Tab-separated table of C-alpha atoms and ligand atoms in Angstrom:
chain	number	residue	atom	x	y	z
Y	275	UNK	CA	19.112	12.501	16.188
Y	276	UNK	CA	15.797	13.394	14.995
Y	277	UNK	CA	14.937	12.110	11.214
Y	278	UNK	CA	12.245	11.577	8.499
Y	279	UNK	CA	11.344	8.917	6.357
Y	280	UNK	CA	9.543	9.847	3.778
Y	281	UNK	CA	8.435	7.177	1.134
Y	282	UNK	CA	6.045	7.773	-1.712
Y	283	UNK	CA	5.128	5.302	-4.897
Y	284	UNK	CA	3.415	6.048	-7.847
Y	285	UNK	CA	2.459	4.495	-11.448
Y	286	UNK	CA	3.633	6.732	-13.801
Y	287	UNK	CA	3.872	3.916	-17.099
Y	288	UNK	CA	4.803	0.562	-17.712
Y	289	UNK	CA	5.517	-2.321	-20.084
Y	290	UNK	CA	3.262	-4.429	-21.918
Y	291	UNK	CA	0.080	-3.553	-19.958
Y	292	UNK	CA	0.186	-2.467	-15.885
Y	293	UNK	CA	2.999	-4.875	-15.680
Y	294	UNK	CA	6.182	-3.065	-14.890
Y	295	UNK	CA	8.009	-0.191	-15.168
Y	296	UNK	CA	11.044	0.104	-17.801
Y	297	UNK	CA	14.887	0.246	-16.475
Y	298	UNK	CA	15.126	3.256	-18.247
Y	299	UNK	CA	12.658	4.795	-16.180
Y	300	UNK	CA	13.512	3.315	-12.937
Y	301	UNK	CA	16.896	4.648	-13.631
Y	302	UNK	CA	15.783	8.116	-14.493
Y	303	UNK	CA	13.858	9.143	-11.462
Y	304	UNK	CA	17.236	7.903	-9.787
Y	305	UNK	CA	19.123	10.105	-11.481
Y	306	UNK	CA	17.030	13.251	-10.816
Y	307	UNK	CA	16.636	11.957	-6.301
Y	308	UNK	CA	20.544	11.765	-6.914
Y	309	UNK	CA	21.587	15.104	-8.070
Y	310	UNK	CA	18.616	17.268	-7.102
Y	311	UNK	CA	18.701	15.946	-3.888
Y	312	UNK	CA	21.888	16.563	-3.204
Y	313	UNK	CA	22.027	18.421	0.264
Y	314	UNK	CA	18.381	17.914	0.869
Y	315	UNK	CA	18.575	14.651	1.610
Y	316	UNK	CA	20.454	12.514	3.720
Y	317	UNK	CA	19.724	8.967	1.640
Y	318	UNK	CA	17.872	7.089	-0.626
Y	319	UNK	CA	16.214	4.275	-2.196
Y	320	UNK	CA	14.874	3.782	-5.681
Y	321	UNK	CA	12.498	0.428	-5.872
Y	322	UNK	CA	9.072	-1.053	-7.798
Y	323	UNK	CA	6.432	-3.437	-7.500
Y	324	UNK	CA	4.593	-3.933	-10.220
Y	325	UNK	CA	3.896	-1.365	-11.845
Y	326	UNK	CA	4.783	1.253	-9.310
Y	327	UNK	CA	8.024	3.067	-8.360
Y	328	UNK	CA	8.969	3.350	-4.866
Y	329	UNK	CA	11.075	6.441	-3.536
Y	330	UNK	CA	12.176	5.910	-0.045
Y	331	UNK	CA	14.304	9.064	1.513
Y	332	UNK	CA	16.060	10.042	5.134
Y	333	UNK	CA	15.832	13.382	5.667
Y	334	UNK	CA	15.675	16.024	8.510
Y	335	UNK	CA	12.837	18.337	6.879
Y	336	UNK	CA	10.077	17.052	8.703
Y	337	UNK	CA	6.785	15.406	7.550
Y	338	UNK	CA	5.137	17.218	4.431
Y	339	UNK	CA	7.709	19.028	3.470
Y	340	UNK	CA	7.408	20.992	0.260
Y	341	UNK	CA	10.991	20.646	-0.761
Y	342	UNK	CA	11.163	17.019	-0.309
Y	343	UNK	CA	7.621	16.002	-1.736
Y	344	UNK	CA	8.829	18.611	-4.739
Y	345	UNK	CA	11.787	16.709	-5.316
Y	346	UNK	CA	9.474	13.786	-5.626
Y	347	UNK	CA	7.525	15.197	-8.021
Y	348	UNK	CA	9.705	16.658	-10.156
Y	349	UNK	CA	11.400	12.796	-10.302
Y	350	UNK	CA	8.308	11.398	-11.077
Y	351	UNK	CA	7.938	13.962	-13.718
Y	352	UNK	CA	10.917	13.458	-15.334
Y	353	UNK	CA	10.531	9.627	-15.396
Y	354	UNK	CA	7.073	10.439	-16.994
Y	355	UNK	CA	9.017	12.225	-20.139
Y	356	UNK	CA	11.355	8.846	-20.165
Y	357	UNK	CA	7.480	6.658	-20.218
Y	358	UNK	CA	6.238	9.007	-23.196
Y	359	UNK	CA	9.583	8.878	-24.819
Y	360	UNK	CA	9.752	5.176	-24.612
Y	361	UNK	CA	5.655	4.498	-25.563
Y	362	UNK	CA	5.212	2.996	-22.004
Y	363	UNK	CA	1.575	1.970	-20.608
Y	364	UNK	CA	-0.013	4.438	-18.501
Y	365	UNK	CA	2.829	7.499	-18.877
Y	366	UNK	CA	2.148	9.578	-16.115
Y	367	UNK	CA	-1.112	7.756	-14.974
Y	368	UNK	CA	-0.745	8.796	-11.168
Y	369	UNK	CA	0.186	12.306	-11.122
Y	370	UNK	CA	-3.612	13.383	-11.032
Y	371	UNK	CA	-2.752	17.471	-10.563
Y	372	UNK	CA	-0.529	19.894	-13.639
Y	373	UNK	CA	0.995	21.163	-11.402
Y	374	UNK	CA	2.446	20.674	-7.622
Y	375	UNK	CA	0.960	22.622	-4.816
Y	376	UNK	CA	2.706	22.168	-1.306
Y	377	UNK	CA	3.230	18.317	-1.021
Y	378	UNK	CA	1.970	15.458	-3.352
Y	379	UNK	CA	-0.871	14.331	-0.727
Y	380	UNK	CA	-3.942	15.054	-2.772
Y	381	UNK	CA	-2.046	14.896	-6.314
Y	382	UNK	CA	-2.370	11.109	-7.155
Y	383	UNK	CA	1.177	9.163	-5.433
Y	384	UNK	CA	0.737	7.413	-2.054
Y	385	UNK	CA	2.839	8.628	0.440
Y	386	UNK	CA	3.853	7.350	4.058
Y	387	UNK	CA	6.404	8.900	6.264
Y	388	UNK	CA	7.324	9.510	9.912
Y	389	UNK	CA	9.658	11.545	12.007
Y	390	UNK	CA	11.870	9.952	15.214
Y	391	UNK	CA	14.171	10.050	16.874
Y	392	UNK	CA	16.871	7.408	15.763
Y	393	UNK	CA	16.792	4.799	17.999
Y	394	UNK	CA	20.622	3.365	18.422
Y	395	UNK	CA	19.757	0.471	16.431
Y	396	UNK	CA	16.547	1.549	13.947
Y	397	UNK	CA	15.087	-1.495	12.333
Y	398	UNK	CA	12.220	-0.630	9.734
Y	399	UNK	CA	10.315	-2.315	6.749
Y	400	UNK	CA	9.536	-0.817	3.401
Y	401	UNK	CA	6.152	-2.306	2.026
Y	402	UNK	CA	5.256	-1.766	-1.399
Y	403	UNK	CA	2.026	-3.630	-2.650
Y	404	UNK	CA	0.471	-3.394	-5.980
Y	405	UNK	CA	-2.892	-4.202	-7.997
Y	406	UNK	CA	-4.664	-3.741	-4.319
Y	407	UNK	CA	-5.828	-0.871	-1.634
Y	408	UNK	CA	-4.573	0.866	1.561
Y	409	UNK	CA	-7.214	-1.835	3.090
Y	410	UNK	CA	-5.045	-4.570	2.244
Y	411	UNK	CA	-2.769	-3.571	5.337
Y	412	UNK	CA	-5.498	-3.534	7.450
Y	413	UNK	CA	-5.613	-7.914	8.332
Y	414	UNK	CA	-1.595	-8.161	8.751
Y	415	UNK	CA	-1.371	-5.174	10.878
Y	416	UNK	CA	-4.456	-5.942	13.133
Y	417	UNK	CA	-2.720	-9.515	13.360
Y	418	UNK	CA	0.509	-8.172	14.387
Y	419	UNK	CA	-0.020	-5.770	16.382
Y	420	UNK	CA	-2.914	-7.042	18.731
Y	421	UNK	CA	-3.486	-10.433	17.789
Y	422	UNK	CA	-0.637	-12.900	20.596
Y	423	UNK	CA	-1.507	-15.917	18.114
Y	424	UNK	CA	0.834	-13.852	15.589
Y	425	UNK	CA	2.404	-11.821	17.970
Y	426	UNK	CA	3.640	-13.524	21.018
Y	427	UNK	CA	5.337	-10.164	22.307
Y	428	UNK	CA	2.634	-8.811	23.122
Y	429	UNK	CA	2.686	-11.898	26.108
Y	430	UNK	CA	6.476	-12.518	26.101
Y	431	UNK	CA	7.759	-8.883	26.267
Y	432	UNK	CA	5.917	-6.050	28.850
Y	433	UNK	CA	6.679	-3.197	26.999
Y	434	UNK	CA	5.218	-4.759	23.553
Y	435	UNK	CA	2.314	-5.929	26.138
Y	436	UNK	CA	1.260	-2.367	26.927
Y	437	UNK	CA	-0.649	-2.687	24.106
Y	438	UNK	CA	-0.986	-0.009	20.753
Y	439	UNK	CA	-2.855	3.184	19.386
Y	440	UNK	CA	-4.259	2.774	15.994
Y	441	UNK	CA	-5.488	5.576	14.005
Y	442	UNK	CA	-7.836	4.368	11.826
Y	443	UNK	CA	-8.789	6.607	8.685
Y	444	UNK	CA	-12.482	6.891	6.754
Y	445	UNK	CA	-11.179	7.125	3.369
Y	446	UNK	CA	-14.943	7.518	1.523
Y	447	UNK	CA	-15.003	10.823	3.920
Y	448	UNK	CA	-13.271	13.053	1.251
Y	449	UNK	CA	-13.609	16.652	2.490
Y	450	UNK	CA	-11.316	16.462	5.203
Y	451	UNK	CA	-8.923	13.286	7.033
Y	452	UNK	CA	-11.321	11.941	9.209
Y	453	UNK	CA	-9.881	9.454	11.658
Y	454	UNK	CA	-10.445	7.921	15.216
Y	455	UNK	CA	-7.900	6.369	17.369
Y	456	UNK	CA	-8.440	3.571	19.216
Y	457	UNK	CA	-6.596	1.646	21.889
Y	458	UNK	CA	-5.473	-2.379	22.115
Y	459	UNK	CA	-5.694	-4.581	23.858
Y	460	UNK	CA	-9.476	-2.502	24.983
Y	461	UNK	CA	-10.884	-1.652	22.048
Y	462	UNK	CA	-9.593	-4.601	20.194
Y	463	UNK	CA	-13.713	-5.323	19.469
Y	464	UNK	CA	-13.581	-1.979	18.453
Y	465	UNK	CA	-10.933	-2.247	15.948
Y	466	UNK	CA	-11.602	-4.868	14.376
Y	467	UNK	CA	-15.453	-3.843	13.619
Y	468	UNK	CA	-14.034	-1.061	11.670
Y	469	UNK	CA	-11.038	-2.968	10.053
Y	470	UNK	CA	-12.999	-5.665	8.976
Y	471	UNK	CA	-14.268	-3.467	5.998
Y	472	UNK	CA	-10.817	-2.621	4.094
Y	473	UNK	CA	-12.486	-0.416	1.323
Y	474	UNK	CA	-13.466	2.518	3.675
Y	475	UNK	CA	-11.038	1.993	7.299
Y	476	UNK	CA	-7.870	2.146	6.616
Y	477	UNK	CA	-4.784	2.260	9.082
Y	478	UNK	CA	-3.104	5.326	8.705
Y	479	UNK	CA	-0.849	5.205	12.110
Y	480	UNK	CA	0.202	3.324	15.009
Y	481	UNK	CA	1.783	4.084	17.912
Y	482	UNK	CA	3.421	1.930	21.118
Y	483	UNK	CA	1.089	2.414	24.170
Y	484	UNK	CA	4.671	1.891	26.221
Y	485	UNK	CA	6.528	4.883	24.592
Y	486	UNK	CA	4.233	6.861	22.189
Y	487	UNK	CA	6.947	5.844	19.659
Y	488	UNK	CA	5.496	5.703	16.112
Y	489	UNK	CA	5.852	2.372	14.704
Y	490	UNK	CA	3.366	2.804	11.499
Y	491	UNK	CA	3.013	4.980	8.751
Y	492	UNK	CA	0.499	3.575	6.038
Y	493	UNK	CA	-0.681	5.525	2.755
Y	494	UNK	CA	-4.230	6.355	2.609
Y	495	UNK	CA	-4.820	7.390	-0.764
Y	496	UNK	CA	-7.998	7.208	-2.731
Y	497	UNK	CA	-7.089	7.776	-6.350
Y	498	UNK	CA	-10.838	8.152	-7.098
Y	499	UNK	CA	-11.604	10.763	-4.483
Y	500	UNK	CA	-8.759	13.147	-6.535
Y	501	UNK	CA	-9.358	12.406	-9.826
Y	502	UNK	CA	-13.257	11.420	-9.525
Y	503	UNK	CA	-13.247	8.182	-11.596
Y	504	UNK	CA	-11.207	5.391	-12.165
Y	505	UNK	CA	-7.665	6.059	-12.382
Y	506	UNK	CA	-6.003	2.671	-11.108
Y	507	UNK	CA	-5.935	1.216	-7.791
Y	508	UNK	CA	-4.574	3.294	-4.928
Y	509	UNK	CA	-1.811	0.735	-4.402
Y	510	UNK	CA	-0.218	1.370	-1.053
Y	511	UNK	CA	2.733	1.546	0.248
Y	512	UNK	CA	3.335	1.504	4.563
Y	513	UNK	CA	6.774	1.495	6.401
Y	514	UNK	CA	6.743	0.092	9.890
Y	515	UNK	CA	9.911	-0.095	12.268
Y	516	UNK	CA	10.425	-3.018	14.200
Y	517	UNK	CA	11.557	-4.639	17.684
Y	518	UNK	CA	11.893	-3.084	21.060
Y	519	UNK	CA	8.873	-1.997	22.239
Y	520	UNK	CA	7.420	-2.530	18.609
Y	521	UNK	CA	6.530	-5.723	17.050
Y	522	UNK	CA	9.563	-8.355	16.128
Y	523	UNK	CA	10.322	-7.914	12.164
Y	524	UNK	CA	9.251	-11.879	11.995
Y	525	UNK	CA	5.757	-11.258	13.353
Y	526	UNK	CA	4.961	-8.145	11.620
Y	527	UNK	CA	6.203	-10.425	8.662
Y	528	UNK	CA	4.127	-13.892	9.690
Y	529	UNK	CA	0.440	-12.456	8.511
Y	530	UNK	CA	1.534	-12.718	4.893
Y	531	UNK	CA	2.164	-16.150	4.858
Y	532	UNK	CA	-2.024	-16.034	4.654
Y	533	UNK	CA	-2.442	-14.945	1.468
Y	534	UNK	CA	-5.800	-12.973	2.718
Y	535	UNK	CA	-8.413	-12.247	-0.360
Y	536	UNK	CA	-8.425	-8.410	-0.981
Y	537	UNK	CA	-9.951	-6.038	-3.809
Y	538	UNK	CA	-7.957	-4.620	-6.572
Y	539	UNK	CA	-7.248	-7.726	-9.152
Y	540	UNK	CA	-8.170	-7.503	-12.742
Y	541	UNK	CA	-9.410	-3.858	-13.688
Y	542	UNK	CA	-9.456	-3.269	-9.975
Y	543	UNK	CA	-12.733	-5.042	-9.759
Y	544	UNK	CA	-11.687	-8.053	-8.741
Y	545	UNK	CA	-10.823	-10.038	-5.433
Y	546	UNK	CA	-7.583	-12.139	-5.161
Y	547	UNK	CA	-5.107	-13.329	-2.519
Y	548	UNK	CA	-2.079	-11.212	-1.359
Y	549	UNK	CA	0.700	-12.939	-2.790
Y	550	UNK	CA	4.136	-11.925	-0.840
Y	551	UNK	CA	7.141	-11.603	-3.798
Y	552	UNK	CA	10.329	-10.619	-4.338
Y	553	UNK	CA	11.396	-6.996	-4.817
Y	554	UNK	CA	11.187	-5.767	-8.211
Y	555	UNK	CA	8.819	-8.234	-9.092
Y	556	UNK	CA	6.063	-7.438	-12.126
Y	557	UNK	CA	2.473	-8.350	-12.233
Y	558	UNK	CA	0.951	-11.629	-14.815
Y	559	UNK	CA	-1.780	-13.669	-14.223
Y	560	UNK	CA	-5.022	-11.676	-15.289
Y	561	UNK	CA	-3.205	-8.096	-14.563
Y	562	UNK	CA	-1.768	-9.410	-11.093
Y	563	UNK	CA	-1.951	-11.546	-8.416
Y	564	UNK	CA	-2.344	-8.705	-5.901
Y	565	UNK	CA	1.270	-8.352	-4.615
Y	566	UNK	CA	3.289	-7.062	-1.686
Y	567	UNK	CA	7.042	-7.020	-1.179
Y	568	UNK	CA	8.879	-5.691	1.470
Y	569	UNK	CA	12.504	-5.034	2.262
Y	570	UNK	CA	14.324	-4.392	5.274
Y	571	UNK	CA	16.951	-1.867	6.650
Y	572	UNK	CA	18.521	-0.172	8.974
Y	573	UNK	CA	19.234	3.363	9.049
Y	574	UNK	CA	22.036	5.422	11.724
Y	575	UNK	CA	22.476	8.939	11.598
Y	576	UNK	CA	20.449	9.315	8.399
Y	577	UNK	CA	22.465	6.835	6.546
Y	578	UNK	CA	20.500	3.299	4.838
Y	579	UNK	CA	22.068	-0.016	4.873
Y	580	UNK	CA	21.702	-1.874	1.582
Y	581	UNK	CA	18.230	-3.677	2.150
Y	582	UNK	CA	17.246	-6.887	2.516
Y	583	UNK	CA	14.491	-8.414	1.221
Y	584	UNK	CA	12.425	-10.325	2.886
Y	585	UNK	CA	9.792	-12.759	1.027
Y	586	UNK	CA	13.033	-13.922	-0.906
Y	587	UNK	CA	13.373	-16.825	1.397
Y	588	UNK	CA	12.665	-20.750	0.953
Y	589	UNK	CA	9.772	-20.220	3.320
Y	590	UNK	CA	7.934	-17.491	0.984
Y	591	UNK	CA	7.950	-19.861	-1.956
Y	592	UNK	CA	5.990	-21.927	-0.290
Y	593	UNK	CA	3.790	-19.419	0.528
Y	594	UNK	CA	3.536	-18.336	-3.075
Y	595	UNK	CA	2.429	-21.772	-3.879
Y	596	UNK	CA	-0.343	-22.541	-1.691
Y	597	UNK	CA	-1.442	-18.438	-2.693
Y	598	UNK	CA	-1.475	-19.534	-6.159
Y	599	UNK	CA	-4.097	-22.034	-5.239
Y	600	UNK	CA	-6.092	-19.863	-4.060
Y	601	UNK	CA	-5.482	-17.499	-7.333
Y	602	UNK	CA	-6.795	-20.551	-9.578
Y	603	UNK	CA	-9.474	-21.075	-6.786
Y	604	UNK	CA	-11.408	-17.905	-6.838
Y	605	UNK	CA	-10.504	-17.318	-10.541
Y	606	UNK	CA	-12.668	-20.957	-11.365
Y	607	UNK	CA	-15.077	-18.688	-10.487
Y	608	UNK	CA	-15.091	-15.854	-13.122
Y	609	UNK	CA	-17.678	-13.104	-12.440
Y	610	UNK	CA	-19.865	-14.951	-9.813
Y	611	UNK	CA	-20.666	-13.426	-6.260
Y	612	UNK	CA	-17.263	-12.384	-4.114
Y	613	UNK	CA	-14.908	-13.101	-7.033
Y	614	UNK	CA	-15.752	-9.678	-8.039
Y	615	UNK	CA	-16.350	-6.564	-6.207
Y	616	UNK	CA	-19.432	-5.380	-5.478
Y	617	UNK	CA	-21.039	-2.615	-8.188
Y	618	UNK	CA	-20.359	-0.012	-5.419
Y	619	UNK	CA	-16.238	-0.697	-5.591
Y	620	UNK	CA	-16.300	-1.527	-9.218
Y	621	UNK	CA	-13.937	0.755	-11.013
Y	622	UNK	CA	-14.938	0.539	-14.037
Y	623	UNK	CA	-18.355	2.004	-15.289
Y	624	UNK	CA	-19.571	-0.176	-17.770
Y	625	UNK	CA	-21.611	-2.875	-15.505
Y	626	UNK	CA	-23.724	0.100	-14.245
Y	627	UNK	CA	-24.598	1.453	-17.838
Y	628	UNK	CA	-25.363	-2.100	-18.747
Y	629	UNK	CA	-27.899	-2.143	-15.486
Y	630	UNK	CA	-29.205	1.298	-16.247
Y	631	UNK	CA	-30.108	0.094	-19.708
Y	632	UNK	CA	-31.747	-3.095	-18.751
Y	633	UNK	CA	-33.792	-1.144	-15.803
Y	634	UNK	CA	-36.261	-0.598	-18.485
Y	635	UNK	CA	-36.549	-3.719	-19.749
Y	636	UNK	CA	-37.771	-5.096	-16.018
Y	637	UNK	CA	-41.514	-5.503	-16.135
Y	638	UNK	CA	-43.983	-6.898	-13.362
Y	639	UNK	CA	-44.761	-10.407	-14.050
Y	640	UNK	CA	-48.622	-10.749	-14.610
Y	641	UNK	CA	-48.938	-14.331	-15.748
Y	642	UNK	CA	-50.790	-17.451	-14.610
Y	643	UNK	CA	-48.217	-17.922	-11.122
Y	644	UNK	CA	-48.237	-14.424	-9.916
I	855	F6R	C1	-4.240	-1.520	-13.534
I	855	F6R	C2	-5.094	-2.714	-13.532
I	855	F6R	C3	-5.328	-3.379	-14.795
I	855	F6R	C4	-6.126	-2.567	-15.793
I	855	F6R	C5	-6.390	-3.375	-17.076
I	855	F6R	C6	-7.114	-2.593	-18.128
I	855	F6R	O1	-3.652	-1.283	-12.312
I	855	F6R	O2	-5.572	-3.133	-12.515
I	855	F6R	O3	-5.962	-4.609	-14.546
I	855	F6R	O4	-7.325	-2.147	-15.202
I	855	F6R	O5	-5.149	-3.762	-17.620
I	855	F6R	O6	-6.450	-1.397	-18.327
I	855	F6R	P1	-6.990	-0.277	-19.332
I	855	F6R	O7	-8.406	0.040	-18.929
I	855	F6R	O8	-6.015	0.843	-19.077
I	855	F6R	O9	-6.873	-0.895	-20.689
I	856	MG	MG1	-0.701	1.073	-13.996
I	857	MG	MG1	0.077	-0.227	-9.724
């Protein structure tokens, strides 16, 4: 049977800062999935990290579909009301648009979603990453997917060994999605030139090369293309099924154990490692680490298995250790060169006014050494 997952996040307020979001509202926005959805959908799941909720659905609507981005909405709305009520950080931060208008692409929450056909047994992951970009995807799934020193299918297992189609995104192109696809293992070179710059390719699909089976859907939102300033970090959220002719779970999993340094700490100006945590686990240290959690299921004729979740293993805490070193290690560094994002990606404004007014301060040196 043919079904959709459609999963979409968004910040709509939080405790204490960009830290998390309140029960209350977590609880809320289930409430309204629950009985609104009722005969729309055929399951769901209600999550957050950091400060973002995540609404995961099964459906048979299709892609885009008004009704079931509507329902979204509306949920997010409602949990808004519970932020205001409730003095929360941020109430309503990422719902950029008054009013809804065909599907929330373009109105502030990241979505990802893809239709299949079930396979008999559907494995998939749920990502949900916070105080970071789309970008941040960009390393783990290049690594995974082409890459035999982290995925040793794609030399153990022919049909994995066909290789991959990536469609790769230009998110600072804002009048239209404009995206290129490009094959592996051939265009590996290829790929990677474009990957290798996380603030402007993103990976918005990919696809087996053996079966044209979709195996990736990755948000590509750009909060600042909508709302034209700084609105918070397009945090992103990507679900990616697993084995078969796709990628084992365990490799798509074994890039995070790197902790790779990407952009969205502190004020989204920052750079920081990509800690992998727990579901339901808030932000801290200097408004973050950058985190990403991701939990597992399976799904059979529309119905979710309880997930489980992944980094919440002996193995991961380890991780999370050496990670934090690397935390303290580019934090020893304040403001100075790549700790913080160039003026170009710098979301807020202030640095520039403070350039603009020193501009005319700058003089041509005309003493004795000149
Ligand atoms: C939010 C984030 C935070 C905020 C910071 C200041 O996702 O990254 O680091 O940028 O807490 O927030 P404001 O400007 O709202 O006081
Ligand atoms: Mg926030
Ligand atoms: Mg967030």
């Amino acid at each position: 049977m043919e079904i959709t997952l459609t999963a979409i996040k968004a910040d709509v307020g939080s405790i204490g800062g960009h830290l998390s979001p309140s029960a209350e509202l977590v609880a809320r926005i289930e409430e309204v999935i629950t009985t609104r959805g009722n005969g729309l959908v055929r399951d769901h799941f209600v999550g957050y990290t950091g400060d973002d909720i995540a609404v995961l659905l099964v459906h048979d609507q299709g892609a885009r579909s008004e009704p079931v981005h509507r329902l979204v909405w509306d949920a997010f709305q409602a949990g808004t009301e519970v932020a205001k009520r409730q003095g929360l950080y941020g109430a309503g931060q990422d719902l950029l648009k008054d009013a809804f208008s065909g599907n929330v692409r373009g109105l502030g929450p990241a979505v990802a979603e893809m239709t299949f056909a079930e396979r008999e047994n559907e494995p998939f992951l749920l990502f949900t990453a916070d105080k970071t970009e789309p970008g941040a995807y960009n390393l783990p799934l290049y690594l995974a997917f082409a890459d035999p020193m982290y995925n040793s299918g794609l030399i153990l297992s022919p049909a994995v060994g066909k290789g991959f189609t990536f469609t790769v995104m230009d998110v600072a192109y804002t009048a239209a999605d404009r995206v290129i696809e490009l094959s592996t293992p051939e265009e590996t070179y290829d790929l990677a030139a474009l990957l290798r710059d996380n603030g402007r390719f993103v990976v918005e699909s990919i696809r087996s090369r053996a079966d044209g089976g979709q195996a990736v859907s990755c948000s590509t939102t750009r909060l600042r293309n909508i709302a034209g300033k700084y609105v918070g970090k397009d945090d992103p959220i990507m679900l990616v099924r697993t084995q078969k002719n796709f990628p084992a779970t365990g490799e798509i999993l074994a890039p995070y154990a790197i902790g790779h340094l990407v952009a969205g700490f502190m004020r989204g100006s920052h750079v920081g490692p990509l800690m992998p945590v727990r579901a339901k686990t808030g932000v801290s240290f200097f408004d973050g680490p950058p985190i990403v959690s991701c939990l597992a299921f399976c799904v059979h004729d529309g119905r979710l298995t309880a997930p489980v979740d992944v980094f919440d293993h002996p193995y991961w805490d380890w991780v999370r250790t050496r990670v934090s070193q690397k935390v303290d290690d580019i934090r020893s560094q304040g403001f100075s060169g790549p700790a913080m994002l160039p003026q170009s990606d710098l979301e807020y404004g202030g640095i520039t006014e403070r350039l603009d007014a020193l501009e005319k301060r700058f003089h041509l040196d005309s003493g004795p050494h000149a």
